[in-house]
Amino acid sequence: EDQVTQSPEALRLQEGESSSLNCSYTVSGLRGLFWYRQDPGKGPEFLFTLYSAGEEKEKERLKATLTKKESFLHITAPKPEDSATYLCAVQANTGNQFYFGTGTSLTVIP
Amino acid sequence: GAVVSQHPSWVICKSGTSVKIECRSLDFQATTMFWYRQFPKQSLMLMATSNEGSKATYEQGVEKDKFLINHASLTLSTLTVTSAHPEDSSFYICSAPPERGVYNEQFFGPGTRLTVL
């Protein structure tokens, strides 16, 4: 069964304190792994797509990496505006569905 | 990026009534759209895949007769919650891939908050 687990469930950081969010997945053939940011009461906002182990992508203070079993979202020197829930999703090559993890709620304290 | 809108952004209704939620792709055509439900502090759960011009595909455990989906055009899909009950109160979100047949990133609508009294 395809499954996505994110950790930690919640994370509080001081502004400037770098950290990483984890997304572990089990999927029958990975088509893609996706990272989204979701602010309260809003739809998810697309951040990255990763397709194969070893791939990395960066955007401002965020960097996403992928192995065969997990993905990390590294946040370097976060700012309060980075506070949000970060969602990880996988898409199997057997279908079109996205399977989402439960997310990591990030709070960056000034 | 591609823009997906939803209407209404929030709705309150009485138990037993039906509610329609619209999902529109504003600057691209979407032959497929996806409907999700998100309960507080939980992740997005896929409810159904909406296909333009054909029947929707529902995920296991989702009642087809309760959650009616219509994808009448390449830019509009609607979700109707029939005979809504308090347990249907949730955040409903739609999404669409921007390219036909390419299910890479999906672009999400802003969501609709449904409260059933």
mmCIF file of C-alpha atoms in Angstrom:
data_model
loop_
_atom_site.group_PDB
_atom_site.id
_atom_site.type_symbol
_atom_site.label_atom_id
_atom_site.label_comp_id
_atom_site.label_asym_id
_atom_site.label_seq_id
_atom_site.Cartn_x
_atom_site.Cartn_y
_atom_site.Cartn_z
ATOM 1 C CA GLU A 1 0.000 0.000 0.000
ATOM 2 C CA ASP A 2 1.275 3.445 -0.933
ATOM 3 C CA GLN A 3 2.051 5.484 2.153
ATOM 4 C CA VAL A 4 3.592 8.815 3.109
ATOM 5 C CA THR A 5 4.797 9.724 6.606
ATOM 6 C CA GLN A 6 6.064 13.134 7.586
ATOM 7 C CA SER A 7 8.052 14.118 10.652
ATOM 8 C CA PRO A 8 8.122 15.953 12.869
ATOM 9 C CA GLU A 9 4.448 16.777 13.179
ATOM 10 C CA ALA A 10 5.307 20.262 14.416
ATOM 11 C CA LEU A 11 8.524 22.245 14.537
ATOM 12 C CA ARG A 12 9.329 25.543 16.215
ATOM 13 C CA LEU A 13 12.481 27.344 15.140
ATOM 14 C CA GLN A 14 14.099 30.596 16.049
ATOM 15 C CA GLU A 15 14.599 32.909 13.109
ATOM 16 C CA GLY A 16 17.863 31.915 11.441
ATOM 17 C CA GLU A 17 17.904 28.417 12.954
ATOM 18 C CA SER A 18 18.234 25.954 10.074
ATOM 19 C CA SER A 19 16.534 22.551 10.150
ATOM 20 C CA SER A 20 15.119 19.744 8.019
ATOM 21 C CA LEU A 21 11.707 18.194 7.530
ATOM 22 C CA ASN A 22 11.403 14.520 6.662
ATOM 23 C CA CYS A 23 9.068 12.694 4.314
ATOM 24 C CA SER A 24 9.289 8.903 4.250
ATOM 25 C CA TYR A 25 7.401 7.087 1.553
ATOM 26 C CA THR A 26 6.434 3.654 0.360
ATOM 27 C CA VAL A 27 5.148 3.510 -3.175
ATOM 28 C CA SER A 28 4.894 0.910 -5.880
ATOM 29 C CA GLY A 29 7.025 2.725 -8.414
ATOM 30 C CA LEU A 30 7.591 6.435 -7.871
ATOM 31 C CA ARG A 31 6.538 8.807 -10.606
ATOM 32 C CA GLY A 32 7.226 11.896 -8.548
ATOM 33 C CA LEU A 33 7.515 13.311 -5.053
ATOM 34 C CA PHE A 34 6.066 16.749 -4.437
ATOM 35 C CA TRP A 35 6.484 19.367 -1.747
ATOM 36 C CA TYR A 36 3.767 21.918 -1.078
ATOM 37 C CA ARG A 37 3.352 24.751 1.364
ATOM 38 C CA GLN A 38 -0.069 25.358 2.901
ATOM 39 C CA ASP A 39 -1.070 28.433 4.847
ATOM 40 C CA PRO A 40 -4.084 28.234 7.195
ATOM 41 C CA GLY A 41 -7.404 28.234 5.348
ATOM 42 C CA LYS A 42 -5.763 28.145 1.925
ATOM 43 C CA GLY A 43 -5.002 25.576 -0.729
ATOM 44 C CA PRO A 44 -1.517 24.082 -1.045
ATOM 45 C CA GLU A 45 1.080 26.049 -2.979
ATOM 46 C CA PHE A 46 3.458 24.060 -5.161
ATOM 47 C CA LEU A 47 7.145 24.140 -4.207
ATOM 48 C CA PHE A 48 9.090 21.275 -5.804
ATOM 49 C CA THR A 49 8.868 18.072 -7.782
ATOM 50 C CA LEU A 50 11.555 15.393 -7.448
ATOM 51 C CA TYR A 51 11.635 12.405 -9.754
ATOM 52 C CA SER A 52 14.635 10.255 -8.948
ATOM 53 C CA ALA A 53 16.983 9.434 -6.091
ATOM 54 C CA GLY A 54 19.846 11.883 -5.811
ATOM 55 C CA GLU A 55 17.891 14.763 -7.270
ATOM 56 C CA GLU A 56 17.963 18.120 -5.481
ATOM 57 C CA LYS A 57 16.056 21.335 -6.035
ATOM 58 C CA GLU A 58 16.374 24.747 -4.421
ATOM 59 C CA LYS A 59 14.209 27.803 -4.070
ATOM 60 C CA GLU A 60 15.298 30.688 -1.889
ATOM 61 C CA ARG A 61 15.807 29.269 1.619
ATOM 62 C CA LEU A 62 14.376 25.854 0.748
ATOM 63 C CA LYS A 63 16.184 22.831 -0.642
ATOM 64 C CA ALA A 64 14.543 19.488 -1.337
ATOM 65 C CA THR A 65 16.417 16.217 -1.688
ATOM 66 C CA LEU A 66 15.314 12.692 -2.550
ATOM 67 C CA THR A 67 16.509 9.175 -1.787
ATOM 68 C CA LYS A 68 14.840 5.876 -2.586
ATOM 69 C CA LYS A 69 12.952 5.914 0.700
ATOM 70 C CA GLU A 70 12.651 9.501 1.833
ATOM 71 C CA SER A 71 12.852 13.148 1.009
ATOM 72 C CA PHE A 72 14.107 16.046 3.066
ATOM 73 C CA LEU A 73 13.104 19.658 2.924
ATOM 74 C CA HIS A 74 15.975 21.704 4.279
ATOM 75 C CA ILE A 75 15.226 25.199 5.500
ATOM 76 C CA THR A 76 18.229 27.471 5.783
ATOM 77 C CA ALA A 77 18.095 30.556 8.019
ATOM 78 C CA PRO A 78 14.278 30.576 8.134
ATOM 79 C CA LYS A 79 12.258 33.748 8.528
ATOM 80 C CA PRO A 80 8.866 34.182 10.231
ATOM 81 C CA GLU A 81 7.188 34.284 6.814
ATOM 82 C CA ASP A 82 8.291 30.691 6.275
ATOM 83 C CA SER A 83 5.818 29.643 8.959
ATOM 84 C CA ALA A 84 3.290 27.286 7.345
ATOM 85 C CA THR A 85 2.413 23.624 7.026
ATOM 86 C CA TYR A 86 4.652 21.785 4.590
ATOM 87 C CA LEU A 87 3.051 18.865 2.808
ATOM 88 C CA CYS A 88 4.743 16.018 1.007
ATOM 89 C CA ALA A 89 2.939 13.953 -1.617
ATOM 90 C CA VAL A 90 3.881 11.054 -3.852
ATOM 91 C CA GLN A 91 2.486 9.941 -7.145
ATOM 92 C CA ALA A 92 2.873 6.333 -8.187
ATOM 93 C CA ASN A 93 3.459 5.391 -11.792
ATOM 94 C CA THR A 94 0.414 3.110 -11.591
ATOM 95 C CA GLY A 95 -2.076 5.956 -11.413
ATOM 96 C CA ASN A 96 -2.702 9.672 -11.258
ATOM 97 C CA GLN A 97 -3.510 10.019 -7.585
ATOM 98 C CA PHE A 98 -1.439 12.025 -5.162
ATOM 99 C CA TYR A 99 -0.957 10.542 -1.684
ATOM 100 C CA PHE A 100 -0.295 13.206 0.904
ATOM 101 C CA GLY A 101 1.430 13.001 4.248
ATOM 102 C CA THR A 102 -0.103 14.706 7.264
ATOM 103 C CA GLY A 103 2.312 17.599 7.024
ATOM 104 C CA THR A 104 4.779 19.382 9.268
ATOM 105 C CA SER A 105 3.572 22.561 10.905
ATOM 106 C CA LEU A 106 6.504 24.959 10.990
ATOM 107 C CA THR A 107 6.572 28.019 13.223
ATOM 108 C CA VAL A 108 9.495 30.434 12.950
ATOM 109 C CA ILE A 109 9.801 32.743 15.921
ATOM 110 C CA PRO A 110 11.313 36.214 15.398
ATOM 111 C CA GLY B 1 1.875 29.183 -12.385
ATOM 112 C CA ALA B 2 -1.532 27.966 -13.450
ATOM 113 C CA VAL B 3 -4.490 29.402 -11.545
ATOM 114 C CA VAL B 4 -7.334 27.385 -10.095
ATOM 115 C CA SER B 5 -10.255 29.095 -8.411
ATOM 116 C CA GLN B 6 -13.035 27.796 -6.194
ATOM 117 C CA HIS B 7 -16.426 29.188 -5.331
ATOM 118 C CA PRO B 8 -17.660 29.759 -2.743
ATOM 119 C CA SER B 9 -14.726 30.173 -0.380
ATOM 120 C CA TRP B 10 -16.951 29.277 2.528
ATOM 121 C CA VAL B 11 -20.539 28.122 2.989
ATOM 122 C CA ILE B 12 -22.787 27.383 5.933
ATOM 123 C CA CYS B 13 -25.870 25.251 5.387
ATOM 124 C CA LYS B 14 -28.501 23.418 7.332
ATOM 125 C CA SER B 15 -28.424 19.659 7.735
ATOM 126 C CA GLY B 16 -30.262 17.923 4.915
ATOM 127 C CA THR B 17 -29.641 20.558 2.265
ATOM 128 C CA SER B 18 -27.376 20.263 -0.778
ATOM 129 C CA VAL B 19 -24.362 22.427 -1.488
ATOM 130 C CA LYS B 20 -22.557 22.949 -4.794
ATOM 131 C CA ILE B 21 -18.872 23.849 -4.964
ATOM 132 C CA GLU B 22 -17.276 25.021 -8.211
ATOM 133 C CA CYS B 23 -13.701 24.533 -9.315
ATOM 134 C CA ARG B 24 -12.407 26.476 -12.307
ATOM 135 C CA SER B 25 -9.130 26.480 -14.179
ATOM 136 C CA LEU B 26 -8.687 30.118 -15.130
ATOM 137 C CA ASP B 27 -5.831 30.133 -17.633
ATOM 138 C CA PHE B 28 -5.626 26.563 -18.877
ATOM 139 C CA GLN B 29 -7.834 23.679 -19.866
ATOM 140 C CA ALA B 30 -8.144 20.800 -17.455
ATOM 141 C CA THR B 31 -9.453 17.505 -18.740
ATOM 142 C CA THR B 32 -8.930 16.104 -15.271
ATOM 143 C CA MET B 33 -9.502 17.664 -11.892
ATOM 144 C CA PHE B 34 -9.152 16.162 -8.451
ATOM 145 C CA TRP B 35 -11.303 16.727 -5.384
ATOM 146 C CA TYR B 36 -9.837 16.469 -1.888
ATOM 147 C CA ARG B 37 -11.210 16.778 1.603
ATOM 148 C CA GLN B 38 -9.154 17.996 4.541
ATOM 149 C CA PHE B 39 -10.236 17.752 8.156
ATOM 150 C CA PRO B 40 -8.601 19.973 10.791
ATOM 151 C CA LYS B 41 -4.948 19.109 11.405
ATOM 152 C CA GLN B 42 -5.175 16.248 8.922
ATOM 153 C CA SER B 43 -3.815 15.782 5.464
ATOM 154 C CA LEU B 44 -5.593 16.026 2.147
ATOM 155 C CA MET B 45 -7.573 12.924 1.304
ATOM 156 C CA LEU B 46 -8.382 12.324 -2.338
ATOM 157 C CA MET B 47 -12.123 11.876 -2.812
ATOM 158 C CA ALA B 48 -12.495 11.545 -6.540
ATOM 159 C CA THR B 49 -11.036 12.193 -9.962
ATOM 160 C CA SER B 50 -13.203 14.311 -12.222
ATOM 161 C CA ASN B 51 -12.947 13.634 -15.952
ATOM 162 C CA GLU B 52 -14.308 16.011 -18.559
ATOM 163 C CA GLY B 53 -17.109 14.408 -20.510
ATOM 164 C CA SER B 54 -17.191 11.179 -18.540
ATOM 165 C CA LYS B 55 -18.019 9.806 -15.128
ATOM 166 C CA ALA B 56 -15.910 10.631 -12.128
ATOM 167 C CA THR B 57 -13.775 8.001 -10.452
ATOM 168 C CA TYR B 58 -14.320 7.782 -6.712
ATOM 169 C CA GLU B 59 -11.855 6.599 -4.094
ATOM 170 C CA GLN B 60 -12.763 3.679 -1.895
ATOM 171 C CA GLY B 61 -15.119 4.682 0.876
ATOM 172 C CA VAL B 62 -16.453 7.813 -0.838
ATOM 173 C CA GLU B 63 -20.175 7.687 -1.527
ATOM 174 C CA LYS B 64 -20.909 8.438 -5.176
ATOM 175 C CA ASP B 65 -24.521 9.355 -4.517
ATOM 176 C CA LYS B 66 -23.609 11.754 -1.765
ATOM 177 C CA PHE B 67 -20.767 13.560 -3.506
ATOM 178 C CA LEU B 68 -21.916 14.241 -7.044
ATOM 179 C CA ILE B 69 -19.242 15.389 -9.442
ATOM 180 C CA ASN B 70 -19.845 16.970 -12.827
ATOM 181 C CA HIS B 71 -17.089 18.022 -15.223
ATOM 182 C CA ALA B 72 -19.108 19.590 -17.994
ATOM 183 C CA SER B 73 -16.392 21.691 -19.592
ATOM 184 C CA LEU B 74 -12.620 21.869 -19.856
ATOM 185 C CA THR B 75 -12.501 24.628 -17.255
ATOM 186 C CA LEU B 76 -15.181 23.717 -14.740
ATOM 187 C CA SER B 77 -15.827 20.865 -12.344
ATOM 188 C CA THR B 78 -18.502 20.935 -9.680
ATOM 189 C CA LEU B 79 -18.874 18.960 -6.465
ATOM 190 C CA THR B 80 -22.346 18.747 -4.971
ATOM 191 C CA VAL B 81 -22.666 17.522 -1.420
ATOM 192 C CA THR B 82 -26.182 16.125 -1.255
ATOM 193 C CA SER B 83 -28.196 15.913 1.956
ATOM 194 C CA ALA B 84 -25.298 17.348 3.912
ATOM 195 C CA HIS B 85 -24.818 16.406 7.548
ATOM 196 C CA PRO B 86 -22.532 17.870 10.233
ATOM 197 C CA GLU B 87 -19.951 15.147 9.638
ATOM 198 C CA ASP B 88 -19.550 16.480 6.089
ATOM 199 C CA SER B 89 -18.199 19.735 7.499
ATOM 200 C CA SER B 90 -14.695 19.996 6.134
ATOM 201 C CA PHE B 91 -12.330 21.912 3.872
ATOM 202 C CA TYR B 92 -12.854 20.856 0.255
ATOM 203 C CA ILE B 93 -10.044 21.528 -2.186
ATOM 204 C CA CYS B 94 -9.777 20.886 -5.906
ATOM 205 C CA SER B 95 -6.687 20.625 -8.032
ATOM 206 C CA ALA B 96 -5.776 20.264 -11.673
ATOM 207 C CA PRO B 97 -2.644 19.325 -13.592
ATOM 208 C CA PRO B 98 -1.752 22.104 -16.021
ATOM 209 C CA GLU B 99 -0.941 19.872 -18.952
ATOM 210 C CA ARG B 100 -3.131 17.254 -20.490
ATOM 211 C CA GLY B 101 -1.844 13.776 -19.769
ATOM 212 C CA VAL B 102 1.080 15.077 -17.728
ATOM 213 C CA TYR B 103 0.443 14.563 -14.069
ATOM 214 C CA ASN B 104 3.410 16.337 -12.640
ATOM 215 C CA GLU B 105 2.671 19.139 -10.292
ATOM 216 C CA GLN B 106 -0.933 19.895 -9.555
ATOM 217 C CA PHE B 107 -2.219 23.373 -8.925
ATOM 218 C CA PHE B 108 -4.666 23.705 -6.111
ATOM 219 C CA GLY B 109 -7.637 25.941 -5.616
ATOM 220 C CA PRO B 110 -7.911 28.040 -2.463
ATOM 221 C CA GLY B 111 -10.412 25.631 -0.910
ATOM 222 C CA THR B 112 -14.018 25.835 0.266
ATOM 223 C CA ARG B 113 -14.852 25.664 3.953
ATOM 224 C CA LEU B 114 -18.179 23.847 4.411
ATOM 225 C CA THR B 115 -19.963 24.015 7.740
ATOM 226 C CA VAL B 116 -23.149 21.999 8.146
ATOM 227 C CA LEU B 117 -25.309 22.981 11.101
#
